[in-house]
Short mmCIF file of C-alpha atoms in Angstrom, two decimals:
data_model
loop_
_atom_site.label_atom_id
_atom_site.label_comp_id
_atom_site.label_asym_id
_atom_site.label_seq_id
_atom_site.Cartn_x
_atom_site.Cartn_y
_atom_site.Cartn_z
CA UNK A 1 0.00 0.00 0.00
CA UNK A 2 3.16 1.88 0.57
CA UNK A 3 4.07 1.53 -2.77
CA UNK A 4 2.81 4.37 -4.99
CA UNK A 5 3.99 6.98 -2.41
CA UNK A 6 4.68 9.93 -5.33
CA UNK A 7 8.50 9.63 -4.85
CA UNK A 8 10.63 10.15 -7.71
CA UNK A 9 12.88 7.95 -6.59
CA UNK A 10 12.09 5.29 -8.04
CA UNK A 11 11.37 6.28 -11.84
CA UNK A 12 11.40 3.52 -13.93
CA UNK A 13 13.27 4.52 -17.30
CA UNK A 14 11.29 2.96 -19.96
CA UNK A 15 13.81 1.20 -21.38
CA UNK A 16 13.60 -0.58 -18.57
CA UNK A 17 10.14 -1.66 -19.97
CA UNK A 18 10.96 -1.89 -23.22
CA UNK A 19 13.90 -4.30 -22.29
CA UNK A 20 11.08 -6.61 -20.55
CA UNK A 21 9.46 -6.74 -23.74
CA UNK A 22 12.60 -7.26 -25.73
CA UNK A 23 12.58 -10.84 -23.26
CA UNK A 24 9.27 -11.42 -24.87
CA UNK A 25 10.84 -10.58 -28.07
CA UNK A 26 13.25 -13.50 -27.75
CA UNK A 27 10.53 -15.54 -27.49
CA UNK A 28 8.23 -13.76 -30.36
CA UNK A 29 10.70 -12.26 -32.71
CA UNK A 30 8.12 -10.42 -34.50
CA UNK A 31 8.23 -7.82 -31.70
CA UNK A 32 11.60 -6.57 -33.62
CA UNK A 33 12.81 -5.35 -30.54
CA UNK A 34 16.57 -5.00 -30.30
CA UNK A 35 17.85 -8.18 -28.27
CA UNK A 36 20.44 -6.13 -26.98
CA UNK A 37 18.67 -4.87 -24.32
CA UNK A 38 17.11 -8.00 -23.05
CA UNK A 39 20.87 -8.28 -20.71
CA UNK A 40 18.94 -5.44 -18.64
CA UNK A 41 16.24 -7.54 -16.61
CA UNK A 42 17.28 -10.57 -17.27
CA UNK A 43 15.64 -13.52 -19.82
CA UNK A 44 12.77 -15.47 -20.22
CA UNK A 45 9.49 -16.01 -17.30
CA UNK A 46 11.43 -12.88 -15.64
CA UNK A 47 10.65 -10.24 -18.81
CA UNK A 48 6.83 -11.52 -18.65
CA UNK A 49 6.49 -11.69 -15.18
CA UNK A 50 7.95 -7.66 -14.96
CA UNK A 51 5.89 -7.16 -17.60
CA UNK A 52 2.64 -8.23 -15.60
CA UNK A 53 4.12 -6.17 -12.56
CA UNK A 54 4.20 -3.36 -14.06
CA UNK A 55 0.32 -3.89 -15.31
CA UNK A 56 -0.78 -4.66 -11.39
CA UNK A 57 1.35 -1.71 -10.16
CA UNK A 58 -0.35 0.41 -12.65
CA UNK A 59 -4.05 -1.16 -11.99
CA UNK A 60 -3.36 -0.87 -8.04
CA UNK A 61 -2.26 2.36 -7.87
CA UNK A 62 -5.28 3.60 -9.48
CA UNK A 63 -7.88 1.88 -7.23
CA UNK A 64 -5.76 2.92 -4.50
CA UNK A 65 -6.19 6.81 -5.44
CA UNK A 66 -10.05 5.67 -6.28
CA UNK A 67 -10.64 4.25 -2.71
CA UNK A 68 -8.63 7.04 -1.36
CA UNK A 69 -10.50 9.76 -3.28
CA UNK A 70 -14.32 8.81 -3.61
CA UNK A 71 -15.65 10.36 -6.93
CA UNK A 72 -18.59 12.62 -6.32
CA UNK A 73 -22.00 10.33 -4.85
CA UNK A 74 -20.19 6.89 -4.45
CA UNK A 75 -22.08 4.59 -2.38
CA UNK A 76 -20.81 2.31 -0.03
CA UNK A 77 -21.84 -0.69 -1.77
CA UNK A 78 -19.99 0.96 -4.77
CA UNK A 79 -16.78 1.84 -2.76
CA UNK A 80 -17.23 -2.06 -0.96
CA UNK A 81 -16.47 -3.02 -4.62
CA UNK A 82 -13.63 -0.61 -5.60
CA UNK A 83 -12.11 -1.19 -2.29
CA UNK A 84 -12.05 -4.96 -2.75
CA UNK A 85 -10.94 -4.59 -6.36
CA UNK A 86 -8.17 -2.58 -4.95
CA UNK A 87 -7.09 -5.17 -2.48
CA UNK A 88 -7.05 -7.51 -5.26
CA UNK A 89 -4.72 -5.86 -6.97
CA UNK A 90 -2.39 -4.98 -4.56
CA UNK A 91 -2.30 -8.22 -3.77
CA UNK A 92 -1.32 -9.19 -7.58
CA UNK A 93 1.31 -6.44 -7.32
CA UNK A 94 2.96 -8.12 -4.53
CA UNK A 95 2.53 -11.83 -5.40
CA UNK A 96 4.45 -10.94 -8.37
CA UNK A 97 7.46 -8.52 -6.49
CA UNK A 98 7.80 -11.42 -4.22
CA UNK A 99 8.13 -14.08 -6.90
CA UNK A 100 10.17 -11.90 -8.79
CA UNK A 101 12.73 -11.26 -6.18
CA UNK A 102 15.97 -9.03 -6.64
CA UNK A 103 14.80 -9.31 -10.81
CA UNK A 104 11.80 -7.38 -10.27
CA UNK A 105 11.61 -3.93 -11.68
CA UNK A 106 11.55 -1.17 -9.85
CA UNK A 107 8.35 0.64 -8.59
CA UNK A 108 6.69 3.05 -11.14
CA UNK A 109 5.73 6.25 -10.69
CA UNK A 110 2.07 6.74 -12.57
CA UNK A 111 0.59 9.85 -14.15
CA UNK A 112 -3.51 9.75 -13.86
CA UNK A 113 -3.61 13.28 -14.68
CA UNK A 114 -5.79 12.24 -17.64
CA UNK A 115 -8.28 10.64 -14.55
CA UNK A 116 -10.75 13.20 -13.14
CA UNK A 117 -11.12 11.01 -9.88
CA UNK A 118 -13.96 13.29 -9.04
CA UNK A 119 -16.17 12.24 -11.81
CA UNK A 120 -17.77 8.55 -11.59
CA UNK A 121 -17.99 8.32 -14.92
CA UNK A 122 -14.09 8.95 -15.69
CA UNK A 123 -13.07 6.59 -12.99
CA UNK A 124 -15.20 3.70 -13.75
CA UNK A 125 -14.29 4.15 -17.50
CA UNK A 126 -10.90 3.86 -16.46
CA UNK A 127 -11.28 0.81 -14.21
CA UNK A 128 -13.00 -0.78 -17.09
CA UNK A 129 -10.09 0.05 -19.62
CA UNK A 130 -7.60 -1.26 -17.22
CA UNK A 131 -9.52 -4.39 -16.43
CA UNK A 132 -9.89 -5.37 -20.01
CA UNK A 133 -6.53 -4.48 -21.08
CA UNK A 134 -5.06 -6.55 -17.84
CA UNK A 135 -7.40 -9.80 -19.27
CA UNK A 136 -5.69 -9.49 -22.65
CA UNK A 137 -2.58 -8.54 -21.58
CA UNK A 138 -2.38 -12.00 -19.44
CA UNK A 139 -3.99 -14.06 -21.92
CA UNK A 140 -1.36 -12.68 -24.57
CA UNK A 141 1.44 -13.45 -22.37
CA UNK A 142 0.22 -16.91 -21.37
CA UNK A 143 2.20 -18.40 -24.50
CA UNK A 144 5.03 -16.48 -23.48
CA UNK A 145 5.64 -18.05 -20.10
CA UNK A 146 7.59 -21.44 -19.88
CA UNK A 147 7.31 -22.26 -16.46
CA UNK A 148 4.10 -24.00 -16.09
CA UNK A 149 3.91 -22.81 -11.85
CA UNK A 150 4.29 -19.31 -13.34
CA UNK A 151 1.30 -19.97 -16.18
CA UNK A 152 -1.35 -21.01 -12.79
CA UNK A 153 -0.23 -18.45 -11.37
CA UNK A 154 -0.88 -16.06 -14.23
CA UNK A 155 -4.01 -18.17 -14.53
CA UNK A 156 -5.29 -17.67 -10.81
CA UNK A 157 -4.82 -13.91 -11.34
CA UNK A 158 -6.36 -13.57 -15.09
CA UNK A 159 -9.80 -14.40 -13.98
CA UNK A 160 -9.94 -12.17 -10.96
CA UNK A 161 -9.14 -9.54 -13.73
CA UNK A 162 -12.08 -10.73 -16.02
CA UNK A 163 -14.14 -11.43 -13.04
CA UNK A 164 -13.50 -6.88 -12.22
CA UNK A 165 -14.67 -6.39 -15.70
CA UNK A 166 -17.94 -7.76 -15.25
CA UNK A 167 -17.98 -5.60 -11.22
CA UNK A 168 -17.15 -2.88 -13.31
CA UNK A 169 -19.63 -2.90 -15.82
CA UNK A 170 -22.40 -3.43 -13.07
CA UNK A 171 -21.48 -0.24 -11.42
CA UNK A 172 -21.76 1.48 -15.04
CA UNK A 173 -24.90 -0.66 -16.40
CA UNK A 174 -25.95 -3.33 -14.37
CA UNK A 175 -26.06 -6.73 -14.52
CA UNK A 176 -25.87 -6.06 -19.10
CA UNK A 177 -25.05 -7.70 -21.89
CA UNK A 178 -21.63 -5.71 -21.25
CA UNK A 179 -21.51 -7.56 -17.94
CA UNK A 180 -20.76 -10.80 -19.95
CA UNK A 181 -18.11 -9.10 -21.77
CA UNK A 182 -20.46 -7.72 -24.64
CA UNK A 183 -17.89 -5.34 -26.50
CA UNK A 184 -15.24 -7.84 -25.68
CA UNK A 185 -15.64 -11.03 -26.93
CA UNK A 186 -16.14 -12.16 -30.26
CA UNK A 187 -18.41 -13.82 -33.04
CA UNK A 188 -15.88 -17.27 -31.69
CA UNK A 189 -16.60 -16.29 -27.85
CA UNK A 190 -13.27 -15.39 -27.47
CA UNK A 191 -11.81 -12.83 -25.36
CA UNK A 192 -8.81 -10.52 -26.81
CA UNK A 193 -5.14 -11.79 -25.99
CA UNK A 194 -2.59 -9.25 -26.95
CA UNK A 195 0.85 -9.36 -27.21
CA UNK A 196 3.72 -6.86 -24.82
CA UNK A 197 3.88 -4.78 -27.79
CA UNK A 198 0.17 -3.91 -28.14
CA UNK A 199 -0.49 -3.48 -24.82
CA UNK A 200 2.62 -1.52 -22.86
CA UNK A 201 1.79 1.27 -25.74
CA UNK A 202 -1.95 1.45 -23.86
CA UNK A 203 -0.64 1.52 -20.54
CA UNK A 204 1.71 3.92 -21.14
CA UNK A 205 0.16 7.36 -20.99
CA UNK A 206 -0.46 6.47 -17.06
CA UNK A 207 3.13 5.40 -16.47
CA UNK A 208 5.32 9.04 -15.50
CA UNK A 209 8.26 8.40 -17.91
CA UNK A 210 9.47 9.35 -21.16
CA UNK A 211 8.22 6.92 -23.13
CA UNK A 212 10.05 6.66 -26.78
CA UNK A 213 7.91 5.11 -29.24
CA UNK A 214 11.28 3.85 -30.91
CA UNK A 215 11.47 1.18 -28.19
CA UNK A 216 7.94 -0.44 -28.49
CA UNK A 217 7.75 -1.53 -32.31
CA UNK B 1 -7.30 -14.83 0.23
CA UNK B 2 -3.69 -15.79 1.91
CA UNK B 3 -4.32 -19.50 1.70
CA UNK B 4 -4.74 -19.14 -1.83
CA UNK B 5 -2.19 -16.86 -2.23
CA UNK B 6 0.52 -19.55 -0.32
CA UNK B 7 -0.92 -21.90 -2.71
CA UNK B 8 0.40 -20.40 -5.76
CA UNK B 9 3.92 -19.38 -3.76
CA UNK B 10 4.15 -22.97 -2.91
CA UNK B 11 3.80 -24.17 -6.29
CA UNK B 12 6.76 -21.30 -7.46
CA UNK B 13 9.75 -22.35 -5.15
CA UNK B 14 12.19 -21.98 -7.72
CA UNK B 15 14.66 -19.08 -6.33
CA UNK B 16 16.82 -19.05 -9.34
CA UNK B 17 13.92 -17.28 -11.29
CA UNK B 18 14.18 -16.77 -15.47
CA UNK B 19 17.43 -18.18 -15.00
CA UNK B 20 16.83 -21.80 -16.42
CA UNK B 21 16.64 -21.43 -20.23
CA UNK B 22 16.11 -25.06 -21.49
CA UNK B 23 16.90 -24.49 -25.28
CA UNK B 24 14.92 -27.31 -26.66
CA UNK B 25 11.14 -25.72 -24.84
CA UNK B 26 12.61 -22.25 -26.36
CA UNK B 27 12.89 -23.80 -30.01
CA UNK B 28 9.19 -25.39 -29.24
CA UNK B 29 7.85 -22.22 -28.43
CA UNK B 30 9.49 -20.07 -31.19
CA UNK B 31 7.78 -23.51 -33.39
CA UNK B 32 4.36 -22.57 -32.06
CA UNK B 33 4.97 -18.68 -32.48
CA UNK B 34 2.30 -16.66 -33.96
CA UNK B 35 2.19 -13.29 -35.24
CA UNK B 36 0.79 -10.77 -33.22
CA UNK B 37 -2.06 -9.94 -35.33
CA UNK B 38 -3.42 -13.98 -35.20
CA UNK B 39 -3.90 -13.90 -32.10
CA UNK B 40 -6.91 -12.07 -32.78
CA UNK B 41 -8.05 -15.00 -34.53
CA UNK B 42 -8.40 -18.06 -31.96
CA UNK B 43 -10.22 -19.83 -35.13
CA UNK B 44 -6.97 -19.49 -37.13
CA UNK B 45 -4.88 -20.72 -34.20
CA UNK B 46 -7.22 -23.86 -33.83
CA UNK B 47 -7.16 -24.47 -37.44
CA UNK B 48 -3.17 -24.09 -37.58
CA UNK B 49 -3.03 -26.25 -34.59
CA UNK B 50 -4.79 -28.89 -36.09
CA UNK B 51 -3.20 -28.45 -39.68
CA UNK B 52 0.43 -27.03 -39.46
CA UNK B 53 1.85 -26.95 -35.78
CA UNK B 54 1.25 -30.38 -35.45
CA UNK B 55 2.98 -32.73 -37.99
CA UNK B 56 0.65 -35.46 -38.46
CA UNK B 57 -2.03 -33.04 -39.18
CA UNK B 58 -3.96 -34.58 -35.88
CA UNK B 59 -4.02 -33.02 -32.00
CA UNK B 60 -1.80 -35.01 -30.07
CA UNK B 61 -3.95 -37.35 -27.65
CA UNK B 62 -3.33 -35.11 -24.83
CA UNK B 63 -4.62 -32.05 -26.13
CA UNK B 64 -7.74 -33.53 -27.83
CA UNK B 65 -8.34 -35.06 -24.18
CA UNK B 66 -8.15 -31.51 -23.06
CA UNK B 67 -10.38 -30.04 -25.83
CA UNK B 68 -12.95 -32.63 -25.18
CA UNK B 69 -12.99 -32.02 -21.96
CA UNK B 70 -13.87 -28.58 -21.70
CA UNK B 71 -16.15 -29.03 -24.80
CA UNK B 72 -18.44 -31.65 -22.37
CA UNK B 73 -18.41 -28.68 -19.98
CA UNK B 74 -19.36 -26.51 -23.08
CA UNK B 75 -21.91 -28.67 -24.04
CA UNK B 76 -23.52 -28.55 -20.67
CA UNK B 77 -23.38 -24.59 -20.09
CA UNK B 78 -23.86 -24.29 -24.13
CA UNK B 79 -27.49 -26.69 -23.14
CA UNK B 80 -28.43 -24.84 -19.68
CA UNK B 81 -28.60 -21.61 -20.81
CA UNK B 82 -31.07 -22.40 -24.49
CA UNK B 83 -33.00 -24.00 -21.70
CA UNK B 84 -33.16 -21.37 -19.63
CA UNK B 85 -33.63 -18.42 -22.19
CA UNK B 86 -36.34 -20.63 -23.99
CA UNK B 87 -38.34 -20.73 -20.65
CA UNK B 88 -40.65 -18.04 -20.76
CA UNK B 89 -41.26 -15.75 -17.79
CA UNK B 90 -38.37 -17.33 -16.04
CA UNK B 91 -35.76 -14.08 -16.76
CA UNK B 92 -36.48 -11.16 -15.42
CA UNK B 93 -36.36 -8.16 -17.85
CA UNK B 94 -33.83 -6.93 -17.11
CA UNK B 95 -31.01 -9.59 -17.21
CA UNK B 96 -32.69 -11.21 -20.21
CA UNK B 97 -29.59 -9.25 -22.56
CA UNK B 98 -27.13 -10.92 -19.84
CA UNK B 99 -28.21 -14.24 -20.23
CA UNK B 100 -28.49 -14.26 -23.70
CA UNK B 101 -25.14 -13.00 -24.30
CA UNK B 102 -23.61 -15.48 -21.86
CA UNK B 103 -25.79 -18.54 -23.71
CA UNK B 104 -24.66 -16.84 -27.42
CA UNK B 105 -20.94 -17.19 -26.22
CA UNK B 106 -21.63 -20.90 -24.81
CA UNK B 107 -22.54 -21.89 -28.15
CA UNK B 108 -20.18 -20.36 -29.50
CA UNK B 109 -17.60 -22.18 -27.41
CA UNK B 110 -18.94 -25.46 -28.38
CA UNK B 111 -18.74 -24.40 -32.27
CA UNK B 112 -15.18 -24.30 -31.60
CA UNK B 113 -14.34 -26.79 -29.89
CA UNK B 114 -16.38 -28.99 -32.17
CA UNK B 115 -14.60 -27.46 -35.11
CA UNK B 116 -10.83 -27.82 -33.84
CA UNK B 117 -11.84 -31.32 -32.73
CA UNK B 118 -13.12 -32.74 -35.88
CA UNK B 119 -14.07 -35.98 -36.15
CA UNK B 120 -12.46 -36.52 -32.54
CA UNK B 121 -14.95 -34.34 -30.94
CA UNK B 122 -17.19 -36.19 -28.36
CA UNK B 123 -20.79 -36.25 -28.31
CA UNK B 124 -23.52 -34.10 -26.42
CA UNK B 125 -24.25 -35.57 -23.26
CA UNK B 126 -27.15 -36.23 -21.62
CA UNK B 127 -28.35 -33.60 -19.18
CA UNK B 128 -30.38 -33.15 -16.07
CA UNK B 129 -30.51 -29.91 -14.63
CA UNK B 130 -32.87 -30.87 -11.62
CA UNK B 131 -30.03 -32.73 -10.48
CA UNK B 132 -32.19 -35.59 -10.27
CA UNK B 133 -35.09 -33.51 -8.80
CA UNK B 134 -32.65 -31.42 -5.88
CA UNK B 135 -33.40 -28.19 -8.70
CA UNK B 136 -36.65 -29.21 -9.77
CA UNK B 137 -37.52 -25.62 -10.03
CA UNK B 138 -34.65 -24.69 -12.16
CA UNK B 139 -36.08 -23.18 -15.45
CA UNK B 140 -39.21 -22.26 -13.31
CA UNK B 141 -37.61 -20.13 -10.55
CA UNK B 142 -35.00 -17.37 -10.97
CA UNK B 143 -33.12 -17.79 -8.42
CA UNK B 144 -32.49 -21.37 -8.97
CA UNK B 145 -31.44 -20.43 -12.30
CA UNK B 146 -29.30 -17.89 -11.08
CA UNK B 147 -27.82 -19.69 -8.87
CA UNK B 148 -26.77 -22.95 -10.97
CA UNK B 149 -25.69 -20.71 -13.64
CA UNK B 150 -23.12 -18.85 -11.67
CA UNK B 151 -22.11 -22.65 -9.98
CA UNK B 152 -21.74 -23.25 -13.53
CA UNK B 153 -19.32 -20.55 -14.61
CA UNK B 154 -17.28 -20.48 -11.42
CA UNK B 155 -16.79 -24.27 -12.43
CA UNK B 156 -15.80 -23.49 -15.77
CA UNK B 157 -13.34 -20.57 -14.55
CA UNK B 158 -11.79 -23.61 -12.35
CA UNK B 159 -11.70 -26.34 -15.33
CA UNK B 160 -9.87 -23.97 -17.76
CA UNK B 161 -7.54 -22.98 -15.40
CA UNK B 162 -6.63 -26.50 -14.19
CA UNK B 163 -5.99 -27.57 -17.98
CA UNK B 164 -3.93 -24.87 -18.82
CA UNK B 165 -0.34 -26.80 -17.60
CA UNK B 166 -1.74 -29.70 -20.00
CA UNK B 167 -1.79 -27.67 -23.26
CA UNK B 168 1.51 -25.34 -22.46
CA UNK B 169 3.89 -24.97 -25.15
CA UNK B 170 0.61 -25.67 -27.86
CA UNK B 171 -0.96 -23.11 -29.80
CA UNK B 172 -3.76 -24.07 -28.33
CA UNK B 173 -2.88 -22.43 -24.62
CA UNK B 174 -3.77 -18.75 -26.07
CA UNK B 175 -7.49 -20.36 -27.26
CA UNK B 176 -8.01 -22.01 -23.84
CA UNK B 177 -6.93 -18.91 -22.15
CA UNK B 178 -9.36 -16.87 -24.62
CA UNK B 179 -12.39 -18.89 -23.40
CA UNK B 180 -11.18 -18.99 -19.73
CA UNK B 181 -11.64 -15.69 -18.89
CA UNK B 182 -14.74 -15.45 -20.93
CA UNK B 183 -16.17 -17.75 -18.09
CA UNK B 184 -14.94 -15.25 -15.31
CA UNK B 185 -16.50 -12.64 -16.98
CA UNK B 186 -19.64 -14.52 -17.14
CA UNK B 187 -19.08 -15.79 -13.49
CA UNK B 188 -17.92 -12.20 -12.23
CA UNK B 189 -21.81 -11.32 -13.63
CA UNK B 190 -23.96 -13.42 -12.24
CA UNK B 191 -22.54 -13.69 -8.87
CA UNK B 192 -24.15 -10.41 -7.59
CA UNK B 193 -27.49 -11.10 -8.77
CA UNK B 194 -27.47 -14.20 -6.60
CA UNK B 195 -25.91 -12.02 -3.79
CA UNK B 196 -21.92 -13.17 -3.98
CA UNK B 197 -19.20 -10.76 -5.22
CA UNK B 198 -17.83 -10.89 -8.84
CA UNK B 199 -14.89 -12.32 -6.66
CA UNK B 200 -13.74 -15.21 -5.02
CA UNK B 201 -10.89 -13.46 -3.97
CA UNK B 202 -7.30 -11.92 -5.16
CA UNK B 203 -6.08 -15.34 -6.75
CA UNK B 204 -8.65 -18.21 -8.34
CA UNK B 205 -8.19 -21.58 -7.65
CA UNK B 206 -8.39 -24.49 -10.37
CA UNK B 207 -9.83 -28.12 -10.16
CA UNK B 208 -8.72 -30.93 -11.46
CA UNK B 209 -10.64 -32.57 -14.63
CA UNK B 210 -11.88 -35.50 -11.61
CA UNK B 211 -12.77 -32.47 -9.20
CA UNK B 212 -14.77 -30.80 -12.41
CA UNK B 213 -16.24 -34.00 -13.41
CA UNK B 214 -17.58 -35.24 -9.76
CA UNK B 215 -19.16 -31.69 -9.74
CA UNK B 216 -20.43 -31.86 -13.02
CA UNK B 217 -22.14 -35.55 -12.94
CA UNK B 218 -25.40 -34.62 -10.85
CA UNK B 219 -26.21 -32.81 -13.88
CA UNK B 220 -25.23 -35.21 -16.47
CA UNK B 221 -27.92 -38.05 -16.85
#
């Protein structure tokens, strides 16, 4: 919970990112990432499991701000949700330092000045962004990961992310067609599953940091 | 929420982590590779799964045990839910969109499955959704319904997940995963209208195929 104190101590350059997904990019060359700087963070389940760290600090910083910070008329049963959502993920966030040990990246610093955490409708737009990106994000890097302990793990966490959209969209709509991922899945019934490179380039306008374009494709 | 969180730190006890590169699962993996933009496509990846990754043009046995699997599962959820949205003046108004979405993607599922499994793919089974009589109100009641459908979809979250270590390193992982969290979604929606959170907690657990299948059988005839 101590985590997203606004220190700038603890910048992450994003080349540091970019070198997570350049471990992914060993793995999916099509990334054309420069192998070069996969030496930074280290190779392999490391690069994807950084790269879903950096996702759950994002995701729990934000609920943490959100429970911190009510938007205008939230209800208790409303904030019982956001605040359980936010436990979630800060749970996430450190299941994933601790696994990752001395390789894990350092903490980011975030930037939700595009978030008006007054306005109910910005923050649960958010939330739901964040949710559904997460779900693709992990079902993307499923392939990625070679350890199959790391894969249930990914797997225990991907559903608690799907299982927020569907929270989400019943504080926006109610129990809707959008509930069940309306939007989201396809003609097949298949959710999205998006590789590093599609996703960090999402995430990125809430992560403080020069971000150079140059390093993602 | 901690016992399930020891549960997966117990299972990752490997200190030296992302330091064991075994070069023959990397050359499997860069094998299976797919472009970014496929993965967009799960019915490509099933059809290359069936027709290119795999040599002999067939699933190997252990994948198509998978598949089948979670297609009976499919089957079942696929069967529940055309029940249930056929019954008239058993959905309330307003989650009639919610339950027809889930039922559309349950069908969908079993299209699939049926289509990646060919001729391997195993029939319909029988089904009972009184549970021999113990939900005789089922398609009469709502909250019967309700109920068995999110029991349902928190089972399916669980299946998926427990068969995902059985299809690493296969194409067909990104698919599975694809439908997987289709079922949280689905079990994340009808939990509050039965009263439960979209949540179990932080981490979900799986079950085994013989946990899935002795929770499954009251409502296979």
């Amino acid at each position: 919970m101590t985590e997203f104190t606004p220190s700038r101590r603890h910048v992450l350059k994003w080349t540091g990112i970019a070198a997570s997904l350049a471990v992914a990019g060993s793995v999916l060359p099509n990334f054309g990432i420069s192998a070069a700087l996969a030496a930074d963070l280290g190779s392999g389940d490391t690069g994807v499991l950084n790269y879903a760290y950096a996702l759950e600090q994002l995701e729990a910083a934000f609920y943490t701000q959100v429970v911190k910070t009510p938007y205008k008329g939230a209800t208790k049963a409303e904030l019982r949700v956001l605040t359980s959502i936010r436990d979630h993920e800060i749970a996430h966030r450190q299941f994933l330092k601790k696994a990752l040990g001395k390789h894990a990246i350092p903490s980011l610093e975030v930037d939700f000045s595009a978030i008006d955490f007054t306005s109910r409708k910005s923050v649960l737009g958010t939330a739901d962004v964040f949710e559904n990106l997460g779900v693709a994000a992990y079902n993307g890097a499923g392939q990625l990961i070679k350890n199959v302990a790391y894969l249930a793990a990914a797997g225990s966490i991907v559903s608690v992310e799907a299982r927020h959209t569907a929270a989400i969209q019943e504080l926006i709509g109610g129990a809707s067609a959008k509930a069940a991922g309306e939007g989201h899945v396809d003609k097949s019934g298949l959710d999205a599953a998006l590789s590093p490179g599609e996703v960090l380039p999402k995430a990125a306008p809430f992560i403080k940091t020069a971000v150079t374009a140059n390093s993602l494709v | 929420m901690s016992n399930s969180n020891d549960f997966i730190l117990d299972a990752i006890d490997e200190p030296e982590l992302g330091e064991r590169i075994d070069m023959g699962k990397r050359n499997l993996f860069a094998r299976y590779a797919m472009p970014a933009v496929a993965l967009s496509s799960a019915p490509l990846i099933l059809a290359a799964a069936s027709t290119e990754a795999f040599a002999a043009g067939a699933l190997p046995q252990k994948v198509v045990d998978v598949l089948n699997f979670a297609l009976t599962l499919e089957y079942l959820e696929a069967a529940f839910y055309k029940t249930g949205n056929g019954s008239s003046g058993l959905i309330p108004s307003e989650y009639r969109a919610l339950f027809r979405t889930i039922g559309e993607h349950e069908t969908a599922h079993v299209a699939l499955l049926q289509h990646a499994l060919g001729s391997a793919a195993v029939k319909a089974p029988n089904v009972d959704f009184t549970a021999g009589g113990k939900y005789a109100d089922v398609f009469s009641n709502f909250k019967t319904f309700a109920t068995l459908s999110a029991t349902f979809e928190d089972l399916g979250v669980a299946a998926y997940k427990g068969q995902a270590g059985n299809l690493a390193g296969t194409p067909v992982l990104t698919t599975a995963l694809q439908i997987h969290s289709v079922e949280a979604r689905h079990a994340g929606a009808v939990r509050p209208i039965v009263g439960k959170a979209s949540t179990i907690g932080a981490f979900d657990t799986p079950k085994s195929k013989a946990q899935v299948l002795a929770a499954a059988k009251p409502f296979l005839a």
